[in-house]
CSV table of N, CA and C in Angstrom, one decimal:
chain,number,residue,atom,x,y,z
A,15,MET,N,19.0,-4.1,-12.2
A,15,MET,CA,19.4,-5.2,-11.4
A,15,MET,C,21.1,-4.7,-11.8
A,16,VAL,N,21.9,-4.7,-10.5
A,16,VAL,CA,23.0,-4.5,-11.1
A,16,VAL,C,24.1,-5.5,-10.6
A,17,ASN,N,24.9,-5.9,-10.9
A,17,ASN,CA,25.7,-7.1,-11.2
A,17,ASN,C,27.2,-6.9,-11.7
A,18,GLY,N,27.5,-6.0,-11.4
A,18,GLY,CA,28.6,-5.6,-12.0
A,18,GLY,C,29.0,-3.8,-10.8
A,19,HIS,N,29.6,-3.3,-11.9
A,19,HIS,CA,30.1,-1.7,-11.0
A,19,HIS,C,29.4,-0.7,-12.2
A,20,PHE,N,28.3,-0.2,-11.3
A,20,PHE,CA,27.7,0.8,-12.1
A,20,PHE,C,27.8,2.4,-11.4
A,21,ARG,N,28.2,3.4,-12.1
A,21,ARG,CA,28.4,4.8,-11.3
A,21,ARG,C,27.6,5.9,-12.1
A,22,GLY,N,26.8,6.6,-11.7
A,22,GLY,CA,25.7,7.8,-12.2
A,22,GLY,C,24.1,7.9,-11.2
A,23,LYS,N,23.3,8.1,-12.1
A,23,LYS,CA,22.0,8.8,-11.4
A,23,LYS,C,20.9,7.4,-11.8
A,24,VAL,N,20.2,6.9,-10.7
A,24,VAL,CA,18.9,5.9,-11.5
A,24,VAL,C,17.8,6.4,-10.7
A,25,TYR,N,16.7,6.3,-11.6
A,25,TYR,CA,15.6,6.9,-11.8
A,25,TYR,C,14.9,5.8,-11.8
A,26,THR,N,14.0,5.1,-10.9
A,26,THR,CA,13.1,3.6,-11.5
A,26,THR,C,12.2,2.9,-10.6
A,27,LYS,N,11.4,2.2,-10.8
A,27,LYS,CA,10.3,2.0,-9.6
A,27,LYS,C,10.9,0.5,-8.7
A,28,SER,N,12.2,0.0,-9.3
A,28,SER,CA,12.8,-1.3,-8.1
A,28,SER,C,14.3,-1.0,-8.5
A,29,VAL,N,15.2,-1.1,-7.7
A,29,VAL,CA,16.4,-1.6,-7.7
A,29,VAL,C,17.1,-2.4,-7.4
A,30,GLU,N,17.9,-3.6,-7.7
A,30,GLU,CA,18.4,-5.0,-7.3
A,30,GLU,C,19.7,-4.1,-7.1
A,31,ILE,N,20.5,-4.6,-6.0
A,31,ILE,CA,22.3,-4.9,-6.2
A,31,ILE,C,22.4,-6.1,-6.3
A,32,LEU,N,23.0,-7.0,-6.9
A,32,LEU,CA,23.1,-8.2,-6.5
A,32,LEU,C,24.4,-8.5,-5.6
A,33,GLU,N,24.8,-9.8,-5.6
A,33,GLU,CA,25.8,-10.3,-4.6
A,33,GLU,C,27.6,-9.1,-5.1
A,34,ASP,N,27.4,-9.4,-6.5
A,34,ASP,CA,28.7,-9.3,-6.8
A,34,ASP,C,28.4,-7.5,-7.8
A,35,GLY,N,27.4,-6.7,-6.9
A,35,GLY,CA,27.2,-5.8,-8.0
A,35,GLY,C,27.4,-4.6,-6.9
A,36,ARG,N,28.1,-2.9,-7.5
A,36,ARG,CA,28.1,-2.1,-6.4
A,36,ARG,C,27.7,-1.0,-7.4
A,37,LEU,N,27.1,0.0,-6.9
A,37,LEU,CA,26.7,0.9,-7.6
A,37,LEU,C,26.8,2.5,-6.6
A,38,GLU,N,27.4,3.2,-7.4
A,38,GLU,CA,28.1,4.5,-6.9
A,38,GLU,C,27.2,5.8,-7.6
A,39,GLY,N,26.1,6.6,-6.4
A,39,GLY,CA,25.8,7.7,-7.0
A,39,GLY,C,24.5,8.0,-6.1
A,40,GLU,N,23.6,8.2,-7.4
A,40,GLU,CA,22.4,8.9,-6.5
A,40,GLU,C,21.1,7.6,-7.0
A,41,VAL,N,20.3,7.3,-6.1
A,41,VAL,CA,19.3,6.6,-6.4
A,41,VAL,C,17.8,6.7,-5.9
A,42,SER,N,17.0,6.8,-6.7
A,42,SER,CA,15.5,7.5,-6.8
A,42,SER,C,14.7,6.1,-7.4
A,43,ALA,N,14.0,6.0,-6.0
A,43,ALA,CA,13.4,4.6,-6.3
A,43,ALA,C,12.1,3.8,-5.4
A,44,GLY,N,11.4,3.3,-5.9
A,44,GLY,CA,10.2,3.2,-4.7
A,44,GLY,C,10.6,2.0,-4.0
A,45,GLU,N,11.3,1.1,-4.7
A,45,GLU,CA,12.0,-0.4,-4.0
A,45,GLU,C,13.6,-0.1,-3.9
A,46,PHE,N,14.2,-0.8,-2.8
A,46,PHE,CA,15.7,-0.7,-3.1
A,46,PHE,C,15.9,-1.6,-2.2
A,47,THR,N,16.6,-2.8,-3.4
A,47,THR,CA,17.1,-4.1,-2.3
A,47,THR,C,19.1,-4.1,-2.4
A,48,ILE,N,19.6,-4.7,-1.7
A,48,ILE,CA,20.7,-5.3,-1.7
A,48,ILE,C,20.9,-6.3,-1.3
A,49,GLN,N,21.4,-6.9,-2.0
A,49,GLN,CA,21.8,-8.5,-1.4
A,49,GLN,C,23.0,-8.6,-0.7
A,50,LYS,N,23.2,-9.2,0.1
A,50,LYS,CA,24.7,-10.0,0.8
A,50,LYS,C,25.8,-9.6,-0.1
A,51,GLY,N,27.0,-9.0,-0.3
A,51,GLY,CA,27.9,-8.8,-0.7
A,51,GLY,C,28.1,-7.4,-2.0
A,52,GLY,N,26.6,-7.2,-1.9
A,52,GLY,CA,26.3,-5.9,-2.7
A,52,GLY,C,27.0,-4.9,-1.9
A,53,VAL,N,27.2,-3.6,-3.0
A,53,VAL,CA,27.8,-2.6,-2.3
A,53,VAL,C,26.8,-1.2,-2.9
A,54,PHE,N,26.6,-0.4,-2.2
A,54,PHE,CA,26.2,1.1,-2.4
A,54,PHE,C,26.8,2.0,-1.6
A,55,LEU,N,27.2,2.9,-2.6
A,55,LEU,CA,27.9,4.4,-1.8
A,55,LEU,C,27.1,5.7,-2.3
A,56,GLY,N,26.7,6.0,-1.7
A,56,GLY,CA,25.5,7.6,-2.6
A,56,GLY,C,24.8,7.8,-1.8
A,57,ASN,N,23.6,8.1,-2.2
A,57,ASN,CA,22.4,9.1,-1.6
A,57,ASN,C,21.3,8.4,-2.5
A,58,SER,N,20.4,7.7,-1.3
A,58,SER,CA,19.0,7.4,-2.2
A,58,SER,C,17.5,8.2,-1.1
A,59,LYS,N,16.6,8.1,-2.4
A,59,LYS,CA,15.3,8.8,-2.3
A,59,LYS,C,14.1,7.9,-2.5
A,60,ASN,N,13.5,7.7,-1.7
A,60,ASN,CA,12.1,6.8,-2.2
A,60,ASN,C,11.3,7.3,-2.9
A,61,VAL,N,11.0,7.0,-3.9
A,61,VAL,CA,9.6,8.1,-4.5
A,61,VAL,C,8.7,7.0,-4.9
A,62,THR,N,7.4,7.6,-5.3
A,62,THR,CA,6.0,6.7,-5.4
A,62,THR,C,6.4,6.5,-7.0
A,63,ALA,N,5.5,5.5,-7.7
A,63,ALA,CA,5.3,4.8,-8.8
A,63,ALA,C,4.8,5.9,-9.9
A,64,GLU,N,3.9,6.9,-9.1
A,64,GLU,CA,3.6,8.5,-10.0
A,64,GLU,C,4.7,9.1,-10.6
A,65,GLU,N,5.8,9.2,-9.5
A,65,GLU,CA,7.1,9.8,-9.5
A,65,GLU,C,7.7,9.7,-10.6
A,66,VAL,N,8.1,8.2,-11.0
A,66,VAL,CA,8.7,7.4,-12.2
A,66,VAL,C,7.9,7.5,-13.7
A,67,VAL,N,9.1,7.9,-14.3
A,67,VAL,CA,8.5,8.0,-15.5
A,67,VAL,C,8.8,6.9,-16.8
A,68,THR,N,7.4,6.0,-17.2
A,68,THR,CA,8.0,5.2,-17.8
A,68,THR,C,8.5,5.2,-19.0
A,69,ILE,N,9.3,4.5,-19.8
A,69,ILE,CA,10.2,4.6,-21.0
A,69,ILE,C,9.4,3.4,-22.1
A,70,ASP,N,9.5,3.4,-23.1
A,70,ASP,CA,9.0,2.7,-24.3
A,70,ASP,C,10.0,1.4,-24.3
A,71,SER,N,11.2,1.8,-24.2
A,71,SER,CA,12.4,0.6,-24.8
A,71,SER,C,13.0,0.7,-23.3
A,72,VAL,N,14.0,-0.5,-23.3
A,72,VAL,CA,15.2,-0.8,-22.4
A,72,VAL,C,16.0,-0.6,-22.5
A,73,THR,N,17.4,-0.7,-22.6
A,73,THR,CA,18.8,-0.7,-22.7
A,73,THR,C,19.1,-1.7,-22.0
A,74,LYS,N,20.2,-2.9,-22.3
A,74,LYS,CA,20.8,-3.6,-21.8
A,74,LYS,C,22.7,-3.2,-22.0
A,75,ILE,N,23.0,-2.7,-20.8
A,75,ILE,CA,24.5,-2.5,-20.8
A,75,ILE,C,25.6,-3.5,-20.2
A,76,THR,N,26.2,-3.9,-21.5
A,76,THR,CA,27.6,-4.5,-20.9
A,76,THR,C,28.8,-4.0,-20.7
A,77,ALA,N,29.7,-4.4,-19.6
A,77,ALA,CA,30.8,-3.7,-19.6
A,77,ALA,C,31.6,-3.9,-20.8
A,78,SER,N,32.3,-3.1,-21.2
A,78,SER,CA,33.8,-3.9,-22.3
A,78,SER,C,34.7,-4.4,-21.4
A,79,GLN,N,35.1,-5.4,-22.6
A,79,GLN,CA,36.6,-5.5,-21.8
A,79,GLN,C,37.6,-5.1,-21.3
A,80,ASN,N,37.8,-4.2,-22.3
A,80,ASN,CA,38.7,-3.5,-22.3
A,80,ASN,C,38.6,-2.2,-20.7
A,81,ASN,N,37.0,-2.3,-20.5
A,81,ASN,CA,37.3,-1.2,-18.9
A,81,ASN,C,37.4,-2.3,-17.8
A,82,SER,N,36.9,-3.8,-17.9
A,82,SER,CA,37.7,-4.6,-16.8
A,82,SER,C,39.1,-5.3,-17.0
A,83,ASP,N,39.6,-4.9,-18.0
A,83,ASP,CA,41.5,-5.2,-17.9
A,83,ASP,C,42.0,-3.9,-17.1
A,84,LYS,N,41.4,-3.0,-17.2
A,84,LYS,CA,42.4,-1.7,-16.3
A,84,LYS,C,41.9,-2.0,-15.0
A,85,GLY,N,41.7,-2.8,-14.3
A,85,GLY,CA,41.1,-3.1,-13.1
A,85,GLY,C,40.4,-2.1,-12.3
A,86,ASN,N,40.1,-1.2,-12.6
A,86,ASN,CA,39.1,-0.3,-12.0
A,86,ASN,C,37.4,-0.8,-11.7
A,87,ASP,N,36.9,-1.4,-12.7
A,87,ASP,CA,35.6,-1.7,-12.8
A,87,ASP,C,35.8,-3.3,-12.7
A,88,LYS,N,34.7,-4.0,-12.4
A,88,LYS,CA,34.6,-5.7,-12.4
A,88,LYS,C,33.7,-5.4,-13.5
A,89,LYS,N,34.2,-7.0,-14.2
A,89,LYS,CA,32.9,-7.2,-15.5
A,89,LYS,C,31.9,-7.6,-15.1
A,90,GLY,N,31.1,-7.1,-15.9
A,90,GLY,CA,29.2,-7.0,-15.1
A,90,GLY,C,28.5,-6.5,-16.0
A,91,LYS,N,26.9,-6.3,-15.9
A,91,LYS,CA,26.1,-6.2,-16.4
A,91,LYS,C,25.2,-5.1,-15.6
A,92,VAL,N,24.5,-4.7,-16.2
A,92,VAL,CA,23.6,-3.5,-15.8
A,92,VAL,C,22.0,-3.4,-17.0
A,93,GLU,N,21.1,-3.6,-15.8
A,93,GLU,CA,19.6,-4.2,-16.8
A,93,GLU,C,18.9,-2.8,-16.2
A,94,GLN,N,18.0,-2.4,-17.1
A,94,GLN,CA,16.9,-1.8,-16.2
A,94,GLN,C,15.6,-2.7,-16.5
A,95,CYS,N,14.8,-3.0,-15.6
A,95,CYS,CA,13.5,-3.4,-15.9
A,95,CYS,C,12.4,-3.2,-15.7
A,96,ALA,N,11.6,-3.0,-16.4
A,96,ALA,CA,10.0,-1.9,-16.4
A,96,ALA,C,9.2,-2.8,-15.2
C-alpha cells in the first residue's frame, strides 16, 4: 500500500495506491490498484505469482518529518504486504 510519496522500483504480488498516495517509478505486480485521487507516474508490468520472490520479513517505512517539511514530499507511509 502507498499512502504518501514513493519513488523507485516495486516488485510484488499486488500494489495499491491509496487516495493520498503517489508512486513514481517502475511497478512489476500481479495486481495493481489505484484509488480515486491516487497518482501513478511511470511504467508497469503485469507479472505472475511465480515471477515474484517471497521475502521472509516485512519492512514498514515512514517518511521522516524532515523530508516532509521540505515541501517536496507528503508525509505518509509505504508498506509491503505478503
